[in-house]
Coordinates of C-alpha atoms in Angstrom, one line a residue:
M9 CA 47.5 36.9 23.6
L10 CA 45.4 34.5 25.7
E11 CA 47.3 33.2 28.6
G12 CA 47.0 32.3 32.3
V13 CA 44.0 30.7 34.0
F14 CA 41.8 30.9 30.9
V15 CA 44.2 28.9 28.7
S16 CA 44.9 26.5 31.6
I17 CA 41.2 25.6 32.0
F18 CA 39.9 25.8 28.4
S19 CA 42.8 24.0 26.8
R20 CA 41.4 20.9 28.5
L21 CA 38.1 21.3 26.6
E22 CA 38.0 19.1 23.5
D23 CA 37.9 20.9 20.2
P24 CA 35.1 19.1 18.2
R25 CA 36.4 20.0 14.8
L26 CA 38.3 17.9 12.4
E27 CA 42.0 18.8 12.1
R28 CA 41.7 19.9 8.5
T29 CA 38.8 22.3 9.3
R30 CA 40.6 24.2 12.1
K31 CA 41.1 27.5 10.3
H32 CA 40.7 29.5 13.6
K33 CA 42.1 28.8 17.0
F34 CA 39.6 27.1 19.3
L35 CA 40.4 29.3 22.3
D36 CA 40.1 32.4 20.1
I37 CA 36.6 31.4 19.2
I38 CA 35.6 30.9 22.8
G39 CA 37.3 34.1 24.0
L40 CA 35.9 36.2 21.2
A41 CA 32.4 35.0 21.9
L42 CA 32.8 35.8 25.6
F43 CA 34.0 39.3 24.9
A44 CA 31.1 39.9 22.4
V45 CA 28.4 38.5 24.8
L46 CA 29.7 40.8 27.5
A47 CA 29.2 43.6 25.0
G48 CA 25.6 42.5 24.6
A49 CA 25.8 40.4 21.4
H50 CA 22.6 38.4 21.1
G51 CA 23.6 35.8 18.6
Y52 CA 26.4 34.6 16.3
T53 CA 25.9 37.4 13.7
E54 CA 26.3 40.1 16.4
I55 CA 29.3 38.2 17.8
E56 CA 31.0 38.5 14.4
D57 CA 29.9 42.2 14.1
F58 CA 31.5 43.1 17.5
C59 CA 34.7 41.3 16.6
R60 CA 35.0 43.0 13.2
H61 CA 34.3 46.4 14.7
H62 CA 37.1 45.9 17.2
K63 CA 39.5 43.7 15.1
E64 CA 42.6 45.8 15.7
W65 CA 42.1 46.0 19.4
L66 CA 41.3 42.3 19.7
K67 CA 44.6 41.4 17.9
H68 CA 46.4 42.4 21.1
Y69 CA 44.7 39.5 23.0
F70 CA 43.9 36.8 20.4
E71 CA 46.1 35.2 17.7
L72 CA 43.6 35.4 14.9
P73 CA 45.8 33.6 12.3
N74 CA 43.0 33.9 9.7
G75 CA 41.2 37.0 10.8
I76 CA 37.9 37.1 12.5
P77 CA 35.8 33.9 12.3
S78 CA 32.5 34.2 10.5
H79 CA 29.1 33.9 12.2
D80 CA 28.8 30.4 10.5
T81 CA 32.0 29.4 12.1
F82 CA 30.9 30.4 15.6
C83 CA 27.6 28.6 15.0
R84 CA 29.2 25.3 13.8
V85 CA 31.7 25.3 16.8
F86 CA 29.1 26.1 19.4
S87 CA 26.8 23.5 17.9
A88 CA 29.5 20.8 18.3
I89 CA 31.0 21.6 21.7
N90 CA 30.0 19.2 24.4
A91 CA 27.5 21.3 26.4
Q92 CA 28.2 19.7 29.8
A93 CA 32.0 20.0 29.4
F94 CA 31.6 23.6 28.2
E95 CA 29.5 24.5 31.3
E96 CA 31.9 22.8 33.6
S97 CA 34.9 24.6 32.1
F98 CA 33.3 28.0 32.3
F99 CA 32.1 27.4 35.9
T100 CA 35.6 26.3 36.9
W101 CA 37.0 29.5 35.3
L102 CA 34.4 31.6 37.0
K103 CA 35.3 30.3 40.4
A104 CA 38.9 31.1 39.7
V105 CA 38.3 34.7 38.8
I106 CA 35.6 35.8 41.3
K107 CA 35.1 35.5 45.0
M108 CA 32.4 32.9 45.8
F109 CA 30.3 33.0 49.0
P110 CA 28.9 29.9 50.8
E111 CA 25.6 28.8 49.3
N112 CA 22.5 29.7 51.4
V113 CA 19.5 29.4 49.0
I114 CA 19.6 27.6 45.6
A115 CA 16.6 28.3 43.5
I116 CA 15.7 25.9 40.7
D117 CA 13.2 26.8 38.0
G118 CA 12.7 26.4 34.3
K119 CA 12.5 28.8 31.4
S120 CA 11.3 28.3 27.8
I121 CA 12.9 30.1 24.8
R122 CA 9.7 30.8 23.0
A123 CA 11.1 31.7 19.6
S124 CA 12.7 28.2 19.3
R125 CA 9.2 26.7 18.9
R126 CA 8.5 25.2 15.5
A127 CA 4.7 24.8 15.2
R128 CA 4.7 23.3 11.7
S129 CA 7.2 20.6 12.7
G130 CA 5.3 20.0 16.0
L131 CA 8.4 21.0 18.0
K132 CA 7.9 22.7 21.4
A133 CA 10.0 25.6 22.5
L134 CA 13.3 24.6 24.1
H135 CA 12.9 24.5 27.9
I136 CA 15.9 24.9 30.2
V137 CA 16.0 24.2 33.9
N138 CA 18.3 26.5 35.8
A139 CA 19.9 26.4 39.3
W140 CA 20.5 29.9 40.7
S141 CA 22.8 30.8 43.6
C142 CA 21.1 33.5 45.6
A143 CA 24.2 34.2 47.6
N144 CA 26.5 34.7 44.6
G145 CA 24.0 36.0 42.0
I146 CA 25.2 33.4 39.4
S147 CA 23.8 30.4 37.6
L148 CA 25.2 27.1 39.0
G149 CA 24.0 24.9 36.3
Q150 CA 21.5 24.2 33.6
M151 CA 19.9 21.3 31.8
I152 CA 17.6 21.1 28.8
V153 CA 14.2 19.4 29.1
D154 CA 13.5 16.8 26.3
D155 CA 10.4 17.3 24.3
K156 CA 9.0 14.0 25.6
T157 CA 9.7 14.7 29.3
N158 CA 9.2 17.5 31.8
E159 CA 11.1 19.2 34.6
I160 CA 10.4 16.4 37.1
T161 CA 12.8 14.1 35.2
V162 CA 15.5 16.8 34.8
I163 CA 15.6 18.2 38.4
P164 CA 17.2 15.1 39.9
D165 CA 20.0 15.2 37.3
I166 CA 20.7 18.9 37.9
L167 CA 20.8 18.3 41.7
K168 CA 23.4 15.6 41.2
K169 CA 25.7 18.2 39.6
L170 CA 25.4 20.6 42.5
C171 CA 27.0 20.7 45.9
I172 CA 23.9 21.5 48.1
E173 CA 25.3 20.5 51.5
G174 CA 24.1 23.0 54.1
A175 CA 22.0 24.9 51.5
I176 CA 18.2 25.3 51.1
V177 CA 16.9 24.2 47.7
T178 CA 13.7 26.0 46.7
L179 CA 11.4 24.6 44.0
D180 CA 8.1 25.5 42.5
A181 CA 5.2 23.1 42.3
M182 CA 6.6 21.0 39.5
G183 CA 9.5 19.9 41.8
C184 CA 7.1 19.0 44.7
Q185 CA 7.9 15.3 44.5
K186 CA 8.8 12.7 47.1
A187 CA 11.9 11.5 45.1
I188 CA 13.2 15.0 44.7
A189 CA 12.8 15.8 48.4
E190 CA 14.6 12.5 49.3
Q191 CA 17.4 13.4 47.0
V192 CA 17.9 16.8 48.6
I193 CA 18.1 15.3 52.0
T194 CA 20.4 12.5 50.8
Q195 CA 22.8 15.2 49.5
K196 CA 22.6 16.9 53.0
G197 CA 20.6 19.9 51.9
D198 CA 17.2 21.2 53.0
Y199 CA 14.2 21.9 50.8
I200 CA 11.2 24.3 50.5
L201 CA 8.6 23.0 48.0
R202 CA 5.6 25.0 46.7
V203 CA 2.4 23.0 46.9
K204 CA -0.3 23.7 44.3
A205 CA -3.3 22.0 42.8
N206 CA -1.1 19.5 40.9
Q207 CA -0.7 17.8 44.3
G208 CA -4.5 17.7 44.7
Q209 CA -4.9 15.6 47.9
L210 CA -1.9 17.3 49.6
Y211 CA -3.1 20.8 48.6
D212 CA -6.6 20.1 49.9
A213 CA -5.2 18.7 53.2
M214 CA -3.0 21.8 53.7
E215 CA -5.7 24.2 52.8
T216 CA -8.1 22.5 55.3
T217 CA -5.5 22.4 58.0
F218 CA -4.7 26.1 57.8
K219 CA -8.3 27.1 57.5
Q220 CA -9.2 25.1 60.6
A221 CA -6.2 26.5 62.5
E222 CA -7.2 30.1 61.4
N223 CA -10.8 29.6 62.5
L224 CA -9.6 28.3 65.9
Q225 CA -7.2 31.3 66.0
Y226 CA -4.4 28.7 66.4
Q227 CA -5.6 28.0 70.0
S228 CA -3.9 25.0 71.6
M229 CA -1.5 24.8 68.6
T230 CA 2.2 25.3 68.6
Y231 CA 2.8 27.6 65.6
Y232 CA 5.4 30.1 64.5
Q233 CA 5.1 33.2 62.4
A234 CA 7.1 36.0 60.7
L235 CA 6.0 39.2 59.1
D236 CA 7.7 41.1 56.3
E237 CA 6.5 44.4 55.0
T238 CA 7.9 46.3 52.0
N239 CA 7.2 49.8 50.8
N240 CA 7.8 49.7 47.1
D241 CA 7.9 52.4 44.5
H242 CA 4.9 53.8 42.7
G243 CA 2.7 53.8 45.9
R244 CA 2.7 50.0 46.2
I245 CA 2.9 48.4 49.6
E246 CA 3.5 44.6 49.9
S247 CA 3.3 42.5 53.1
R248 CA 3.9 38.9 53.7
Q249 CA 2.8 36.9 56.7
C250 CA 4.4 33.5 57.2
V251 CA 2.7 31.0 59.4
V252 CA 4.5 27.7 60.1
L253 CA 2.9 24.6 61.7
P254 CA 4.8 21.4 62.7
L255 CA 4.0 18.4 60.4
M256 CA 1.9 16.7 63.2
Y257 CA -1.0 19.1 62.6
L258 CA -1.7 18.1 59.0
F259 CA -5.3 17.2 58.8
G260 CA -6.7 14.3 56.8
M261 CA -3.6 12.4 55.5
K262 CA -0.3 11.0 56.6
L263 CA 2.8 12.1 54.7
K264 CA 6.0 10.0 54.3
W265 CA 8.3 12.6 52.8
K266 CA 11.9 12.3 53.8
G267 CA 13.0 15.0 56.2
L268 CA 9.6 16.8 56.2
K269 CA 9.1 19.0 59.3
S270 CA 7.1 22.1 58.4
L271 CA 3.8 23.1 56.8
I272 CA 3.9 26.7 55.6
L273 CA 1.3 29.3 54.7
V274 CA 2.4 32.6 53.2
I275 CA -0.3 35.3 53.0
S276 CA 0.8 37.9 50.5
E277 CA -1.0 41.2 50.5
R278 CA -0.5 44.0 47.9
E279 CA -2.0 47.4 48.2
T280 CA -2.0 49.9 45.4
H281 CA -4.1 52.9 44.4
E282 CA -6.4 50.5 42.6
G283 CA -7.2 48.5 45.8
K284 CA -6.0 45.6 47.9
T285 CA -5.3 42.0 46.8
E286 CA -4.6 38.9 48.9
E287 CA -3.0 35.6 48.0
Y288 CA -2.6 32.4 50.0
R289 CA 0.4 30.2 49.1
Y290 CA 1.3 26.8 50.6
Y291 CA 4.7 25.2 51.0
M292 CA 6.3 22.2 52.8
S293 CA 9.8 22.1 54.1
S294 CA 12.5 20.1 55.9
L295 CA 13.5 23.2 57.9
D296 CA 12.7 23.4 61.6
P297 CA 9.3 25.2 62.1
K298 CA 10.9 27.2 64.9
H299 CA 12.6 29.4 62.3
P300 CA 9.8 31.2 60.4
E301 CA 12.1 34.2 59.5
E302 CA 14.6 32.0 57.7
I303 CA 11.7 30.2 55.9
L304 CA 10.1 33.4 54.7
R305 CA 13.4 34.8 53.6
S306 CA 14.2 31.7 51.6
I307 CA 10.8 31.8 49.9
R308 CA 11.3 35.4 49.0
E309 CA 14.8 34.7 47.6
H310 CA 13.5 32.0 45.3
W311 CA 12.1 34.8 43.1
Q312 CA 15.7 35.8 42.3
V313 CA 15.8 33.1 39.6
E314 CA 12.8 34.8 38.0
N315 CA 13.8 38.4 38.5
N316 CA 17.6 38.4 38.4
L317 CA 18.0 35.6 35.8
H318 CA 15.1 34.8 33.5
W319 CA 13.8 38.4 33.3
V320 CA 17.2 39.9 32.7
L321 CA 18.1 37.3 30.1
D322 CA 15.0 38.4 28.1
V323 CA 15.5 42.1 28.6
A324 CA 19.3 42.4 28.2
Y325 CA 19.9 39.5 25.8
R326 CA 16.5 39.0 24.2
E327 CA 16.8 35.3 24.9
D328 CA 13.1 34.7 24.4
Q329 CA 13.5 35.8 20.8
C330 CA 16.5 33.5 20.1
R331 CA 15.6 31.2 17.2
I332 CA 18.5 28.7 17.7
R333 CA 16.9 25.2 17.6
N334 CA 20.0 23.0 17.8
E335 CA 20.0 21.9 21.5
N336 CA 23.8 21.9 21.9
S337 CA 24.1 25.3 20.4
A338 CA 21.2 26.7 22.4
L339 CA 22.6 25.4 25.6
N340 CA 26.1 26.7 25.0
M341 CA 24.8 30.1 24.0
S342 CA 22.4 30.2 27.0
W343 CA 25.3 29.3 29.3
L344 CA 27.5 32.0 27.8
R345 CA 24.8 34.6 28.4
K346 CA 24.5 33.5 32.0
I347 CA 28.3 33.7 32.5
G348 CA 28.2 37.2 31.0
L349 CA 25.3 38.2 33.2
G350 CA 27.2 37.1 36.3
L351 CA 30.3 39.0 35.4
L352 CA 28.4 42.2 34.4
K353 CA 26.7 42.3 37.7
R354 CA 30.1 42.5 39.3
A355 CA 31.4 45.2 37.0
E356 CA 31.3 48.0 39.5
H357 CA 33.7 50.2 37.4
I358 CA 30.8 50.6 34.9
K359 CA 27.8 52.4 36.3
G360 CA 24.2 51.7 35.3
S361 CA 22.0 48.8 34.3
I362 CA 23.2 45.6 32.6
R363 CA 22.2 47.0 29.3
R364 CA 24.1 50.2 29.8
K365 CA 27.2 48.2 30.8
Q366 CA 26.9 46.2 27.6
L367 CA 26.7 49.3 25.5
A368 CA 29.7 50.8 27.3
I369 CA 31.8 47.7 26.5
W370 CA 30.6 47.7 22.9
A371 CA 31.7 51.3 22.6
K372 CA 34.9 50.9 24.6
P373 CA 36.0 47.2 24.7
E374 CA 38.9 48.0 27.1
Y375 CA 36.3 47.8 29.9
V376 CA 36.2 44.1 29.5
L377 CA 39.7 43.7 30.8
D378 CA 38.6 44.8 34.2
I379 CA 35.8 42.1 34.2
V380 CA 37.6 39.1 33.0
K381 CA 41.0 37.6 33.7
I382 CA 42.2 35.7 30.7

């Protein structure tokens, strides 16, 4: 039966059901859903399927006073659980069962669940902003973006939930805002912000500055650079050159961004059998310009939130095809997938990709006992 740290933490989570409707144990519902998601269940119907297939084995670990809950029961409960409290409980439990490393780079980016869009009703797809720990390979937090707002209004709220002291927060162009930069510095972190055309005047000023510096071959300028070359599979070679200028060289405008020290140009080159492509990307940062290697490494690590979280959620959990529209339910299921993903990455006793690990657990649920400590 469920016991130990799991019960200690989740017994504090409020059961949203009325007393007369509590046919199944609240902790059973949460624990069963976790086991099923680790086995690759994509939604409530598949959670029920997993539990029914392994009912006799699950009886050793769950009370199940009225058998396996139906998919409708899972849906009703997850739609009613307070999403923030659910997230905090699972993150507290996660820290208790795995070793956590000090944060170095925290990447923040948003992801839409496309199948949740309702065109006839005029409802956009649900959009969730995620904070990703590059050091630990887990999600640190999430928040849903209201239909009437955008990421700019949500990022400050998700930052408040995080301990970013001593860490580098990386954000795409949507997060390139004075207020967000100030908040990161106030919380004793550093930032690297992507500058795109949405910051028109700033983008033009940075482009002009680096073009003039390049034309002059950086003569009489104090600048710093780093180079990173990667030989990838399939005959592809990628290289990135990072050039960092101190803020004082910015041409054409004065910036009053809290903590701002560095102007950054990353020249990305990709060479394949089809030819060679080159891309110029601009960033601004509170990091000291004398450390271009750290800056380039942090910019590269930002893509973990895309490659190791968003892409894997779509491939392993088909999240992009999830049609759940209820915000609470969508948030809770999305968070359960992210917890499952973080645990599966650490499941070294099962060899192979995330999907192969899921299939192994579905076939042999005993594997899950080496992943979780209930």
